[in-house]
């Protein structure tokens, strides 16, 4: 079978997702089972993947889906606990004092707070925390998810204390042949990974500066009374300043400290700067922007979760209201930073692992307590009970609502993740490359010398499918390294572009969209989010591609 036909067949499950969810506006709970069975039939009858590999991939996918559901559950537990305690009202009042402008609030919460959570934990947690927080401030549920996903992009390459770069790229290229080539070039393995991190940050920098502006323009275009990007563009000095406040320390940390802390430190420094300058009124528009009256909102803007925030608003200080989020951030840092022992302690408790599943090489380890949904989310939700002196009725309402809301995304994720795992493992026991590699190889043959222009979109494809920049890098880093070798282009730049692509793919990643919409009570709008977020993702990818072309051919053509 020709490579082109194979790639077209491999694309069928993804095409089904786009057609059903974007074209026909099916919800993920209906579209994902159809896509799953399409992938299963292709793997079985075209790729002729052995049955044990298909079953093992599905079981592994279910395990990963349960991890994602734990994150959603924990985020919902925090949200409803804060709602019932009255803390959300205090947070709302506090933000109004900083600025009543919804554009400013979106930038602070989605861009800075979300990036900090990404730098600490990654794996879908930023949108799962930022979206419900924006919802509590009075944002339409759909707008809250959209801006949270757009903002969760630049920081992802260094999410979870650098995991996509250190583990995703690092494990992928750690082969004897590549290690020898790196040594022959006069470099060490760690230096290569370090340089991938540096060039990832440098290529992220330019488009990243404009992400706060893009997200507010998208917000005013789709959720403003005038439906105009001009309302978002009007805040451009503030938005560009916010972009620079994050990007400058982000790049400096990548260059001087390495890939562990660019997102975490960049967001923390940027947040401190912008909060201080916003309070002082620096670059803040004189006329605040708000959403139209709630009575005019479209039906799909609103989720099923309501924020009745009148309980005890006068009893909780702003510090106490923010304390759960501070505890979440602190626990994430303490348990994720590698030179501290706490992460190792938690991973050693309640571990479920398997290897050589059903006679395959598929293996996985699930550290139950280490999943962010458990520690810190559920832990902090429980700590909120004595912190806010909640009564039995408040606690009961919060947890009943949490269990009720987790049912929706379960079906979609239990089909979505196994579908991806089947596609990724379809090449085992087969005469063909796996489905993602077949699509990537066909794209390579099509673009050849212009490959850097579309390199990042392959990483985005991996992230869209797998729900993880780390997994995307594991899947495509060696492939991109080999392409760079064949085309005699910089291997560092090409692998870095894949790392960037995996990050921007988070904007349209099905797993993250399902998880984020669940935290604000939205159902059946996943296709709308994919369609809209394709716009900033495509802009980001195109800008990065042009930068990559200029670098490999004109600026650093001799870079290994």
PDB file of N, CA and C in Angstrom, residues 345-406:
ATOM      1  N   UNK A 345       8.430  10.350  47.938  1.00  0.00           N
ATOM      2  CA  UNK A 345       7.656   9.738  49.020  1.00  0.00           C
ATOM      3  C   UNK A 345       6.233   9.445  48.562  1.00  0.00           C
ATOM      4  N   UNK A 346       5.614  10.409  47.908  1.00  0.00           N
ATOM      5  CA  UNK A 346       4.221  10.228  47.476  1.00  0.00           C
ATOM      6  C   UNK A 346       4.122   9.144  46.412  1.00  0.00           C
ATOM      7  N   UNK A 347       5.097   9.131  45.480  1.00  0.00           N
ATOM      8  CA  UNK A 347       5.054   8.115  44.415  1.00  0.00           C
ATOM      9  C   UNK A 347       5.224   6.702  44.951  1.00  0.00           C
ATOM     10  N   UNK A 348       5.831   6.573  46.114  1.00  0.00           N
ATOM     11  CA  UNK A 348       6.081   5.231  46.672  1.00  0.00           C
ATOM     12  C   UNK A 348       4.837   4.651  47.353  1.00  0.00           C
ATOM     13  N   UNK A 349       3.797   5.464  47.502  1.00  0.00           N
ATOM     14  CA  UNK A 349       2.569   5.017  48.173  1.00  0.00           C
ATOM     15  C   UNK A 349       1.470   4.792  47.135  1.00  0.00           C
ATOM     16  N   UNK A 350       0.721   3.746  47.283  1.00  0.00           N
ATOM     17  CA  UNK A 350      -0.435   3.449  46.422  1.00  0.00           C
ATOM     18  C   UNK A 350      -0.056   3.464  44.936  1.00  0.00           C
ATOM     19  N   UNK A 351       0.850   2.590  44.582  1.00  0.00           N
ATOM     20  CA  UNK A 351       1.307   2.496  43.198  1.00  0.00           C
ATOM     21  C   UNK A 351       0.688   1.291  42.507  1.00  0.00           C
ATOM     22  N   UNK A 352       0.133   1.525  41.324  1.00  0.00           N
ATOM     23  CA  UNK A 352      -0.389   0.441  40.489  1.00  0.00           C
ATOM     24  C   UNK A 352       0.457   0.390  39.229  1.00  0.00           C
ATOM     25  N   UNK A 353       1.031  -0.753  38.929  1.00  0.00           N
ATOM     26  CA  UNK A 353       1.871  -0.842  37.737  1.00  0.00           C
ATOM     27  C   UNK A 353       1.693  -2.183  37.046  1.00  0.00           C
ATOM     28  N   UNK A 354       1.978  -2.173  35.766  1.00  0.00           N
ATOM     29  CA  UNK A 354       1.964  -3.413  34.988  1.00  0.00           C
ATOM     30  C   UNK A 354       2.996  -3.295  33.875  1.00  0.00           C
ATOM     31  N   UNK A 355       3.490  -4.427  33.469  1.00  0.00           N
ATOM     32  CA  UNK A 355       4.453  -4.464  32.369  1.00  0.00           C
ATOM     33  C   UNK A 355       4.142  -5.672  31.497  1.00  0.00           C
ATOM     34  N   UNK A 356       4.559  -5.591  30.239  1.00  0.00           N
ATOM     35  CA  UNK A 356       4.314  -6.683  29.275  1.00  0.00           C
ATOM     36  C   UNK A 356       2.846  -7.104  29.298  1.00  0.00           C
ATOM     37  N   UNK A 357       1.977  -6.114  29.217  1.00  0.00           N
ATOM     38  CA  UNK A 357       0.530  -6.345  29.308  1.00  0.00           C
ATOM     39  C   UNK A 357       0.044  -7.230  28.167  1.00  0.00           C
ATOM     40  N   UNK A 358      -0.585  -8.358  28.502  1.00  0.00           N
ATOM     41  CA  UNK A 358      -1.138  -9.315  27.537  1.00  0.00           C
ATOM     42  C   UNK A 358      -0.095  -9.749  26.505  1.00  0.00           C
ATOM     43  N   UNK A 359       1.142  -9.880  26.954  1.00  0.00           N
ATOM     44  CA  UNK A 359       2.195 -10.353  26.064  1.00  0.00           C
ATOM     45  C   UNK A 359       2.777  -9.293  25.153  1.00  0.00           C
ATOM     46  N   UNK A 360       2.458  -8.025  25.396  1.00  0.00           N
ATOM     47  CA  UNK A 360       3.023  -6.916  24.619  1.00  0.00           C
ATOM     48  C   UNK A 360       4.115  -6.233  25.448  1.00  0.00           C
ATOM     49  N   UNK A 361       4.725  -5.220  24.884  1.00  0.00           N
ATOM     50  CA  UNK A 361       5.725  -4.454  25.639  1.00  0.00           C
ATOM     51  C   UNK A 361       5.101  -3.251  26.343  1.00  0.00           C
ATOM     52  N   UNK A 362       3.776  -3.168  26.322  1.00  0.00           N
ATOM     53  CA  UNK A 362       3.081  -2.043  26.950  1.00  0.00           C
ATOM     54  C   UNK A 362       3.190  -2.151  28.466  1.00  0.00           C
ATOM     55  N   UNK A 363       3.627  -1.063  29.069  1.00  0.00           N
ATOM     56  CA  UNK A 363       3.738  -1.006  30.522  1.00  0.00           C
ATOM     57  C   UNK A 363       3.349   0.396  30.994  1.00  0.00           C
ATOM     58  N   UNK A 364       2.982   0.485  32.250  1.00  0.00           N
ATOM     59  CA  UNK A 364       2.633   1.788  32.802  1.00  0.00           C
ATOM     60  C   UNK A 364       2.661   1.719  34.319  1.00  0.00           C
ATOM     61  N   UNK A 365       2.836   2.859  34.926  1.00  0.00           N
ATOM     62  CA  UNK A 365       2.826   2.971  36.379  1.00  0.00           C
ATOM     63  C   UNK A 365       1.910   4.127  36.767  1.00  0.00           C
ATOM     64  N   UNK A 366       0.989   3.870  37.652  1.00  0.00           N
ATOM     65  CA  UNK A 366       0.073   4.886  38.143  1.00  0.00           C
ATOM     66  C   UNK A 366       0.336   5.121  39.627  1.00  0.00           C
ATOM     67  N   UNK A 367       0.892   6.276  39.939  1.00  0.00           N
ATOM     68  CA  UNK A 367       1.103   6.661  41.336  1.00  0.00           C
ATOM     69  C   UNK A 367      -0.128   7.426  41.784  1.00  0.00           C
ATOM     70  N   UNK A 368      -1.040   6.735  42.449  1.00  0.00           N
ATOM     71  CA  UNK A 368      -2.371   7.267  42.717  1.00  0.00           C
ATOM     72  C   UNK A 368      -2.315   8.619  43.433  1.00  0.00           C
ATOM     73  N   UNK A 369      -1.547   8.714  44.504  1.00  0.00           N
ATOM     74  CA  UNK A 369      -1.497   9.957  45.268  1.00  0.00           C
ATOM     75  C   UNK A 369      -0.782  11.068  44.506  1.00  0.00           C
ATOM     76  N   UNK A 370       0.092  10.701  43.574  1.00  0.00           N
ATOM     77  CA  UNK A 370       0.870  11.706  42.840  1.00  0.00           C
ATOM     78  C   UNK A 370       0.058  12.368  41.738  1.00  0.00           C
ATOM     79  N   UNK A 371      -1.073  11.774  41.359  1.00  0.00           N
ATOM     80  CA  UNK A 371      -1.947  12.390  40.367  1.00  0.00           C
ATOM     81  C   UNK A 371      -2.459  13.709  40.952  1.00  0.00           C
ATOM     82  N   UNK A 372      -2.318  14.839  40.239  1.00  0.00           N
ATOM     83  CA  UNK A 372      -2.701  16.139  40.816  1.00  0.00           C
ATOM     84  C   UNK A 372      -4.130  16.192  41.332  1.00  0.00           C
ATOM     85  N   UNK A 373      -5.013  15.385  40.746  1.00  0.00           N
ATOM     86  CA  UNK A 373      -6.387  15.380  41.215  1.00  0.00           C
ATOM     87  C   UNK A 373      -6.525  14.927  42.657  1.00  0.00           C
ATOM     88  N   UNK A 374      -5.581  14.098  43.119  1.00  0.00           N
ATOM     89  CA  UNK A 374      -5.626  13.596  44.500  1.00  0.00           C
ATOM     90  C   UNK A 374      -4.814  14.507  45.423  1.00  0.00           C
ATOM     91  N   UNK A 375      -3.507  14.597  45.127  1.00  0.00           N
ATOM     92  CA  UNK A 375      -2.631  15.536  45.844  1.00  0.00           C
ATOM     93  C   UNK A 375      -2.086  16.519  44.823  1.00  0.00           C
ATOM     94  N   UNK A 376      -2.523  17.777  44.873  1.00  0.00           N
ATOM     95  CA  UNK A 376      -3.136  18.430  46.034  1.00  0.00           C
ATOM     96  C   UNK A 376      -4.643  18.674  45.981  1.00  0.00           C
ATOM     97  N   UNK A 377      -5.330  18.442  44.856  1.00  0.00           N
ATOM     98  CA  UNK A 377      -6.703  18.941  44.708  1.00  0.00           C
ATOM     99  C   UNK A 377      -7.661  18.415  45.786  1.00  0.00           C
ATOM    100  N   UNK A 378      -7.838  17.092  45.846  1.00  0.00           N
ATOM    101  CA  UNK A 378      -8.770  16.531  46.826  1.00  0.00           C
ATOM    102  C   UNK A 378      -8.288  16.816  48.248  1.00  0.00           C
ATOM    103  N   UNK A 379      -6.984  16.715  48.461  1.00  0.00           N
ATOM    104  CA  UNK A 379      -6.432  17.004  49.787  1.00  0.00           C
ATOM    105  C   UNK A 379      -6.787  18.418  50.231  1.00  0.00           C
ATOM    106  N   UNK A 380      -6.599  19.388  49.354  1.00  0.00           N
ATOM    107  CA  UNK A 380      -6.904  20.775  49.699  1.00  0.00           C
ATOM    108  C   UNK A 380      -8.411  20.970  49.902  1.00  0.00           C
ATOM    109  N   UNK A 381      -9.222  20.305  49.076  1.00  0.00           N
ATOM    110  CA  UNK A 381     -10.678  20.391  49.257  1.00  0.00           C
ATOM    111  C   UNK A 381     -11.081  19.909  50.651  1.00  0.00           C
ATOM    112  N   UNK A 382     -10.429  18.857  51.126  1.00  0.00           N
ATOM    113  CA  UNK A 382     -10.704  18.350  52.472  1.00  0.00           C
ATOM    114  C   UNK A 382     -10.202  19.315  53.548  1.00  0.00           C
ATOM    115  N   UNK A 383      -9.042  19.921  53.299  1.00  0.00           N
ATOM    116  CA  UNK A 383      -8.496  20.879  54.262  1.00  0.00           C
ATOM    117  C   UNK A 383      -9.368  22.124  54.377  1.00  0.00           C
ATOM    118  N   UNK A 384     -10.104  22.422  53.305  1.00  0.00           N
ATOM    119  CA  UNK A 384     -10.985  23.596  53.328  1.00  0.00           C
ATOM    120  C   UNK A 384     -12.099  23.464  54.363  1.00  0.00           C
ATOM    121  N   UNK A 385     -12.467  22.245  54.711  1.00  0.00           N
ATOM    122  CA  UNK A 385     -13.568  22.036  55.656  1.00  0.00           C
ATOM    123  C   UNK A 385     -13.243  22.668  57.009  1.00  0.00           C
ATOM    124  N   UNK A 386     -12.066  22.355  57.617  1.00  0.00           N
ATOM    125  CA  UNK A 386     -11.752  23.047  58.872  1.00  0.00           C
ATOM    126  C   UNK A 386     -11.330  24.506  58.668  1.00  0.00           C
ATOM    127  N   UNK A 387     -10.678  24.807  57.525  1.00  0.00           N
ATOM    128  CA  UNK A 387     -10.231  26.188  57.289  1.00  0.00           C
ATOM    129  C   UNK A 387     -11.415  27.150  57.300  1.00  0.00           C
ATOM    130  N   UNK A 388     -12.512  26.760  56.629  1.00  0.00           N
ATOM    131  CA  UNK A 388     -13.689  27.624  56.541  1.00  0.00           C
ATOM    132  C   UNK A 388     -14.779  27.256  57.544  1.00  0.00           C
ATOM    133  N   UNK A 389     -14.476  26.261  58.393  1.00  0.00           N
ATOM    134  CA  UNK A 389     -15.444  25.809  59.401  1.00  0.00           C
ATOM    135  C   UNK A 389     -16.786  25.496  58.751  1.00  0.00           C
ATOM    136  N   UNK A 390     -16.722  24.688  57.715  1.00  0.00           N
ATOM    137  CA  UNK A 390     -17.927  24.340  56.968  1.00  0.00           C
ATOM    138  C   UNK A 390     -18.790  23.365  57.768  1.00  0.00           C
ATOM    139  N   UNK A 391     -20.107  23.522  57.678  1.00  0.00           N
ATOM    140  CA  UNK A 391     -20.995  22.590  58.360  1.00  0.00           C
ATOM    141  C   UNK A 391     -21.282  21.379  57.473  1.00  0.00           C
ATOM    142  N   UNK A 392     -21.965  20.406  58.027  1.00  0.00           N
ATOM    143  CA  UNK A 392     -22.214  19.148  57.309  1.00  0.00           C
ATOM    144  C   UNK A 392     -23.010  19.370  56.027  1.00  0.00           C
ATOM    145  N   UNK A 393     -23.966  20.296  56.073  1.00  0.00           N
ATOM    146  CA  UNK A 393     -24.783  20.555  54.887  1.00  0.00           C
ATOM    147  C   UNK A 393     -23.928  21.111  53.746  1.00  0.00           C
ATOM    148  N   UNK A 394     -23.033  22.058  54.049  1.00  0.00           N
ATOM    149  CA  UNK A 394     -22.159  22.641  53.024  1.00  0.00           C
ATOM    150  C   UNK A 394     -21.250  21.588  52.412  1.00  0.00           C
ATOM    151  N   UNK A 395     -20.674  20.770  53.273  1.00  0.00           N
ATOM    152  CA  UNK A 395     -19.761  19.718  52.795  1.00  0.00           C
ATOM    153  C   UNK A 395     -20.519  18.720  51.930  1.00  0.00           C
ATOM    154  N   UNK A 396     -21.693  18.328  52.385  1.00  0.00           N
ATOM    155  CA  UNK A 396     -22.502  17.360  51.644  1.00  0.00           C
ATOM    156  C   UNK A 396     -22.877  17.887  50.264  1.00  0.00           C
ATOM    157  N   UNK A 397     -23.306  19.142  50.194  1.00  0.00           N
ATOM    158  CA  UNK A 397     -23.661  19.737  48.906  1.00  0.00           C
ATOM    159  C   UNK A 397     -22.475  19.768  47.954  1.00  0.00           C
ATOM    160  N   UNK A 398     -21.304  20.156  48.469  1.00  0.00           N
ATOM    161  CA  UNK A 398     -20.106  20.254  47.631  1.00  0.00           C
ATOM    162  C   UNK A 398     -19.720  18.899  47.043  1.00  0.00           C
ATOM    163  N   UNK A 399     -19.707  17.869  47.854  1.00  0.00           N
ATOM    164  CA  UNK A 399     -19.251  16.564  47.372  1.00  0.00           C
ATOM    165  C   UNK A 399     -20.310  15.848  46.531  1.00  0.00           C
ATOM    166  N   UNK A 400     -21.584  16.057  46.849  1.00  0.00           N
ATOM    167  CA  UNK A 400     -22.637  15.487  45.996  1.00  0.00           C
ATOM    168  C   UNK A 400     -22.563  16.072  44.594  1.00  0.00           C
ATOM    169  N   UNK A 401     -22.339  17.383  44.519  1.00  0.00           N
ATOM    170  CA  UNK A 401     -22.230  18.046  43.218  1.00  0.00           C
ATOM    171  C   UNK A 401     -21.008  17.549  42.454  1.00  0.00           C
ATOM    172  N   UNK A 402     -19.920  17.319  43.161  1.00  0.00           N
ATOM    173  CA  UNK A 402     -18.693  16.830  42.530  1.00  0.00           C
ATOM    174  C   UNK A 402     -18.911  15.466  41.892  1.00  0.00           C
ATOM    175  N   UNK A 403     -19.510  14.549  42.644  1.00  0.00           N
ATOM    176  CA  UNK A 403     -19.755  13.203  42.099  1.00  0.00           C
ATOM    177  C   UNK A 403     -20.753  13.248  40.942  1.00  0.00           C
ATOM    178  N   UNK A 404     -21.711  14.137  41.026  1.00  0.00           N
ATOM    179  CA  UNK A 404     -22.712  14.261  39.969  1.00  0.00           C
ATOM    180  C   UNK A 404     -22.066  14.722  38.660  1.00  0.00           C
ATOM    181  N   UNK A 405     -21.163  15.693  38.746  1.00  0.00           N
ATOM    182  CA  UNK A 405     -20.592  16.309  37.545  1.00  0.00           C
ATOM    183  C   UNK A 405     -19.554  15.446  36.852  1.00  0.00           C
ATOM    184  N   UNK A 406     -18.983  14.477  37.543  1.00  0.00           N
ATOM    185  CA  UNK A 406     -17.907  13.679  36.947  1.00  0.00           C
ATOM    186  C   UNK A 406     -18.451  12.650  35.957  1.00  0.00           C
TER     187      UNK A 406
END
